[in-house]
Amino acid sequence: MVKDFERTYLKFYKEIYQFAFSLSLSAEDSSDLSQEAFIRLLKEYNKGVTIENPRAWLYKVILNLWRNEHNKSKKQKTKNLHINTPSTDHNTPERNFLKIEKRDLIFDCMNQLSPIERDIILLYHDGFSYAEIAELLDMRTTSVGTTLSRSIKKLTTKLKAKHHELFD
Amino acid sequence: MNCLTREETQKYIDNELSADMHNCISNHIKSCDICKGLHSEVLKDVKQLHKYLQVFQVDTESIPPVENIINAQKTSVFTTPVFIKSIAAIILILVTLSILIPYFDKPDRITESEWIVNNLLNDNDPNKQWNDNQILITITNSSDELVLSFALDNSDKINK
């Protein structure tokens, strides 16, 4: 059981951390969310529960944890600008600065979408099928395509209109 | 076939249509310039989206050891918030009861034994008082403790 968990942990930790980071833009919050998600997974394994799709299960836990966290404190999450940057730094400080600025702009634009629209885009980007997205977000599969199409259009329009100089 | 909507084009690009529908749309796109244009536009937006979201890529330094998770998961039931709150509630109830209980057990009148003892201490004989039809007056304070007692005889003289 522990071996299974360890395999799952090593396989998905980075991806789960990444997803948590795209929601929170905070290394500390991402660590906490990821750790909590895996603790819950381990508890399920210890109870003898078989989880067929641990990846989707972990994403769902992260989404729920993030929503609860976000609802508790409505204050704007401070963005940690001193996030892990690539250690093998082929980037100059100027490039890093531009990357951070771009990231913050995209994060702002995404937060202007509704939570469903933002979540659907992130899950789509991470390679989930429409059926998986529908299950993760508790929506009908037939609605996913419509919502996704609308969300992508909305986001790209916002980004191009406001910050086209960064995205040419 | 009618021209495609944006949603249909999105589903086509994402391979979320039935095989028949997919083939149908493929053929339509080849022959319809408008739908071909829409297809290119949606495809470009999708590629742009994936490119934008790469800014969230973070190089995690390393994966924390799995033992951290295993140890964190082994929390004792005695440290769970529910348990702690239950204990706190029980302690609060016990403290409240220990303060209030002394006030529950108040006699609402002087007991017979107290009356007899008081009379004896005052050199009064309760039996003689009874025979002489004397009236016994007892005065208690707000806590119902006997403060003073005396007897009145038939002539209303006060004998302390």
GROMACS .gro file of N, CA and C in nm, chain B residues 22-86:
model
  195
  190HIS      N    1  -1.683   1.357  -3.690
  190HIS     CA    2  -1.548   1.407  -3.713
  190HIS      C    3  -1.514   1.404  -3.862
  191ASN      N    4  -1.545   1.293  -3.924
  191ASN     CA    5  -1.517   1.279  -4.068
  191ASN      C    6  -1.599   1.378  -4.150
  192CYS      N    7  -1.722   1.394  -4.106
  192CYS     CA    8  -1.814   1.485  -4.175
  192CYS      C    9  -1.759   1.627  -4.172
  193ILE      N   10  -1.713   1.666  -4.055
  193ILE     CA   11  -1.660   1.802  -4.039
  193ILE      C   12  -1.530   1.818  -4.115
  194SER      N   13  -1.446   1.715  -4.113
  194SER     CA   14  -1.319   1.720  -4.187
  194SER      C   15  -1.347   1.751  -4.334
  195ASN      N   16  -1.443   1.680  -4.389
  195ASN     CA   17  -1.476   1.699  -4.531
  195ASN      C   18  -1.533   1.839  -4.555
  196HIS      N   19  -1.612   1.885  -4.460
  196HIS     CA   20  -1.674   2.016  -4.476
  196HIS      C   21  -1.569   2.128  -4.472
  197ILE      N   22  -1.475   2.113  -4.381
  197ILE     CA   23  -1.371   2.216  -4.366
  197ILE      C   24  -1.289   2.228  -4.496
  198LYS      N   25  -1.267   2.113  -4.557
  198LYS     CA   26  -1.187   2.115  -4.681
  198LYS      C   27  -1.256   2.195  -4.790
  199SER      N   28  -1.389   2.194  -4.787
  199SER     CA   29  -1.463   2.256  -4.898
  199SER      C   30  -1.522   2.392  -4.862
  200CYS      N   31  -1.513   2.433  -4.736
  200CYS     CA   32  -1.577   2.560  -4.697
  200CYS      C   33  -1.471   2.656  -4.644
  201ASP      N   34  -1.455   2.768  -4.715
  201ASP     CA   35  -1.351   2.865  -4.676
  201ASP      C   36  -1.381   2.930  -4.541
  202ILE      N   37  -1.510   2.955  -4.516
  202ILE     CA   38  -1.547   3.020  -4.389
  202ILE      C   39  -1.510   2.930  -4.272
  203CYS      N   40  -1.548   2.803  -4.284
  203CYS     CA   41  -1.519   2.708  -4.175
  203CYS      C   42  -1.369   2.681  -4.166
  204LYS      N   43  -1.302   2.685  -4.278
  204LYS     CA   44  -1.157   2.668  -4.277
  204LYS      C   45  -1.093   2.781  -4.198
  205GLY      N   46  -1.142   2.903  -4.222
  205GLY     CA   47  -1.093   3.021  -4.150
  205GLY      C   48  -1.121   3.011  -4.001
  206LEU      N   49  -1.242   2.967  -3.968
  206LEU     CA   50  -1.279   2.953  -3.826
  206LEU      C   51  -1.191   2.847  -3.760
  207HIS      N   52  -1.169   2.739  -3.830
  207HIS     CA   53  -1.085   2.631  -3.778
  207HIS      C   54  -0.945   2.682  -3.747
  208SER      N   55  -0.890   2.761  -3.839
  208SER     CA   56  -0.755   2.816  -3.819
  208SER      C   57  -0.752   2.910  -3.698
  209GLU      N   58  -0.858   2.990  -3.686
  209GLU     CA   59  -0.864   3.087  -3.576
  209GLU      C   60  -0.871   3.016  -3.441
  210VAL      N   61  -0.958   2.917  -3.433
  210VAL     CA   62  -0.973   2.844  -3.305
  210VAL      C   63  -0.845   2.768  -3.271
  211LEU      N   64  -0.785   2.710  -3.374
  211LEU     CA   65  -0.660   2.634  -3.351
  211LEU      C   66  -0.550   2.728  -3.301
  212LYS      N   67  -0.544   2.846  -3.360
  212LYS     CA   68  -0.444   2.945  -3.319
  212LYS      C   69  -0.468   2.988  -3.173
  213ASP      N   70  -0.594   3.008  -3.137
  213ASP     CA   71  -0.627   3.047  -2.999
  213ASP      C   72  -0.585   2.938  -2.901
  214VAL      N   73  -0.608   2.814  -2.940
  214VAL     CA   74  -0.573   2.701  -2.851
  214VAL      C   75  -0.422   2.696  -2.832
  215LYS      N   76  -0.349   2.714  -2.941
  215LYS     CA   77  -0.201   2.710  -2.930
  215LYS      C   78  -0.152   2.828  -2.847
  216GLN      N   79  -0.212   2.944  -2.867
  216GLN     CA   80  -0.175   3.062  -2.789
  216GLN      C   81  -0.200   3.037  -2.640
  217LEU      N   82  -0.315   2.976  -2.613
  217LEU     CA   83  -0.352   2.949  -2.474
  217LEU      C   84  -0.247   2.863  -2.407
  218HIS      N   85  -0.208   2.754  -2.473
  218HIS     CA   86  -0.108   2.664  -2.414
  218HIS      C   87   0.024   2.737  -2.394
  219LYS      N   88   0.054   2.827  -2.488
  219LYS     CA   89   0.179   2.904  -2.477
  219LYS      C   90   0.171   3.002  -2.359
  220TYR      N   91   0.057   3.068  -2.344
  220TYR     CA   92   0.040   3.162  -2.232
  220TYR      C   93   0.058   3.090  -2.100
  221LEU      N   94  -0.008   2.975  -2.089
  221LEU     CA   95  -0.012   2.907  -1.959
  221LEU      C   96   0.123   2.844  -1.922
  222GLN      N   97   0.213   2.842  -2.015
  222GLN     CA   98   0.347   2.793  -1.981
  222GLN      C   99   0.420   2.887  -1.887
  223VAL      N  100   0.370   3.010  -1.874
  223VAL     CA  101   0.437   3.101  -1.780
  223VAL      C  102   0.420   3.054  -1.636
  224PHE      N  103   0.322   2.966  -1.614
  224PHE     CA  104   0.303   2.915  -1.479
  224PHE      C  105   0.397   2.798  -1.449
  225GLN      N  106   0.473   2.757  -1.548
  225GLN     CA  107   0.569   2.648  -1.524
  225GLN      C  108   0.668   2.691  -1.419
  226VAL      N  109   0.681   2.608  -1.319
  226VAL     CA  110   0.777   2.637  -1.214
  226VAL      C  111   0.866   2.516  -1.199
  227ASP      N  112   0.995   2.541  -1.192
  227ASP     CA  113   1.085   2.427  -1.165
  227ASP      C  114   1.086   2.402  -1.015
  228THR      N  115   1.014   2.302  -0.973
  228THR     CA  116   1.022   2.267  -0.832
  228THR      C  117   1.162   2.214  -0.803
  229GLU      N  118   1.219   2.261  -0.695
  229GLU     CA  119   1.360   2.226  -0.667
  229GLU      C  120   1.376   2.074  -0.664
  230SER      N  121   1.294   2.012  -0.586
  230SER     CA  122   1.297   1.867  -0.579
  230SER      C  123   1.165   1.825  -0.515
  231ILE      N  124   1.137   1.698  -0.525
  231ILE     CA  125   1.014   1.649  -0.462
  231ILE      C  126   1.044   1.624  -0.315
  232PRO      N  127   0.963   1.680  -0.224
  232PRO     CA  128   0.988   1.655  -0.081
  232PRO      C  129   0.980   1.505  -0.053
  233PRO      N  130   1.057   1.458   0.046
  233PRO     CA  131   1.059   1.314   0.073
  233PRO      C  132   0.919   1.263   0.108
  234VAL      N  133   0.885   1.146   0.062
  234VAL     CA  134   0.752   1.090   0.086
  234VAL      C  135   0.728   1.066   0.236
  235GLU      N  136   0.838   1.052   0.312
  235GLU     CA  137   0.824   1.031   0.457
  235GLU      C  138   0.754   1.150   0.523
  236ASN      N  139   0.772   1.269   0.466
  236ASN     CA  140   0.703   1.387   0.521
  236ASN      C  141   0.553   1.366   0.521
  237ILE      N  142   0.504   1.309   0.412
  237ILE     CA  143   0.360   1.287   0.398
  237ILE      C  144   0.316   1.176   0.493
  238ILE      N  145   0.395   1.069   0.495
  238ILE     CA  146   0.359   0.954   0.578
  238ILE      C  147   0.356   0.995   0.726
  239ASN      N  148   0.454   1.073   0.769
  239ASN     CA  149   0.456   1.116   0.909
  239ASN      C  150   0.345   1.217   0.940
  240ALA      N  151   0.320   1.305   0.845
  240ALA     CA  152   0.214   1.405   0.867
  240ALA      C  153   0.077   1.337   0.876
  241GLN      N  154   0.063   1.226   0.805
  241GLN     CA  155  -0.065   1.156   0.803
  241GLN      C  156  -0.093   1.085   0.935
  242LYS      N  157   0.016   1.055   1.009
  242LYS     CA  158  -0.001   0.980   1.134
  242LYS      C  159  -0.033   1.076   1.248
  243THR      N  160  -0.137   1.154   1.237
  243THR     CA  161  -0.172   1.243   1.347
  243THR      C  162  -0.258   1.165   1.444
  244SER      N  163  -0.232   1.185   1.571
  244SER     CA  164  -0.309   1.115   1.673
  244SER      C  165  -0.449   1.175   1.681
  245VAL      N  166  -0.546   1.092   1.714
  245VAL     CA  167  -0.682   1.141   1.730
  245VAL      C  168  -0.688   1.245   1.843
  246PHE      N  169  -0.591   1.239   1.934
  246PHE     CA  170  -0.593   1.330   2.048
  246PHE      C  171  -0.551   1.472   2.010
  247THR      N  172  -0.499   1.488   1.891
  247THR     CA  173  -0.460   1.623   1.853
  247THR      C  174  -0.555   1.681   1.748
  248THR      N  175  -0.660   1.606   1.717
  248THR     CA  176  -0.753   1.659   1.616
  248THR      C  177  -0.834   1.773   1.677
  249PRO      N  178  -0.869   1.868   1.597
  249PRO     CA  179  -0.946   1.984   1.648
  249PRO      C  180  -1.076   1.942   1.717
  250VAL      N  181  -1.146   1.842   1.665
  250VAL     CA  182  -1.273   1.801   1.725
  250VAL      C  183  -1.250   1.751   1.867
  251PHE      N  184  -1.147   1.670   1.885
  251PHE     CA  185  -1.118   1.615   2.017
  251PHE      C  186  -1.084   1.726   2.114
  252ILE      N  187  -1.000   1.817   2.070
  252ILE     CA  188  -0.957   1.927   2.158
  252ILE      C  189  -1.076   2.013   2.197
  253LYS      N  190  -1.161   2.041   2.102
  253LYS     CA  191  -1.279   2.124   2.131
  253LYS      C  192  -1.372   2.052   2.228
  254SER      N  193  -1.385   1.921   2.212
  254SER     CA  194  -1.471   1.844   2.304
  254SER      C  195  -1.418   1.852   2.446
   0.00000   0.00000   0.00000
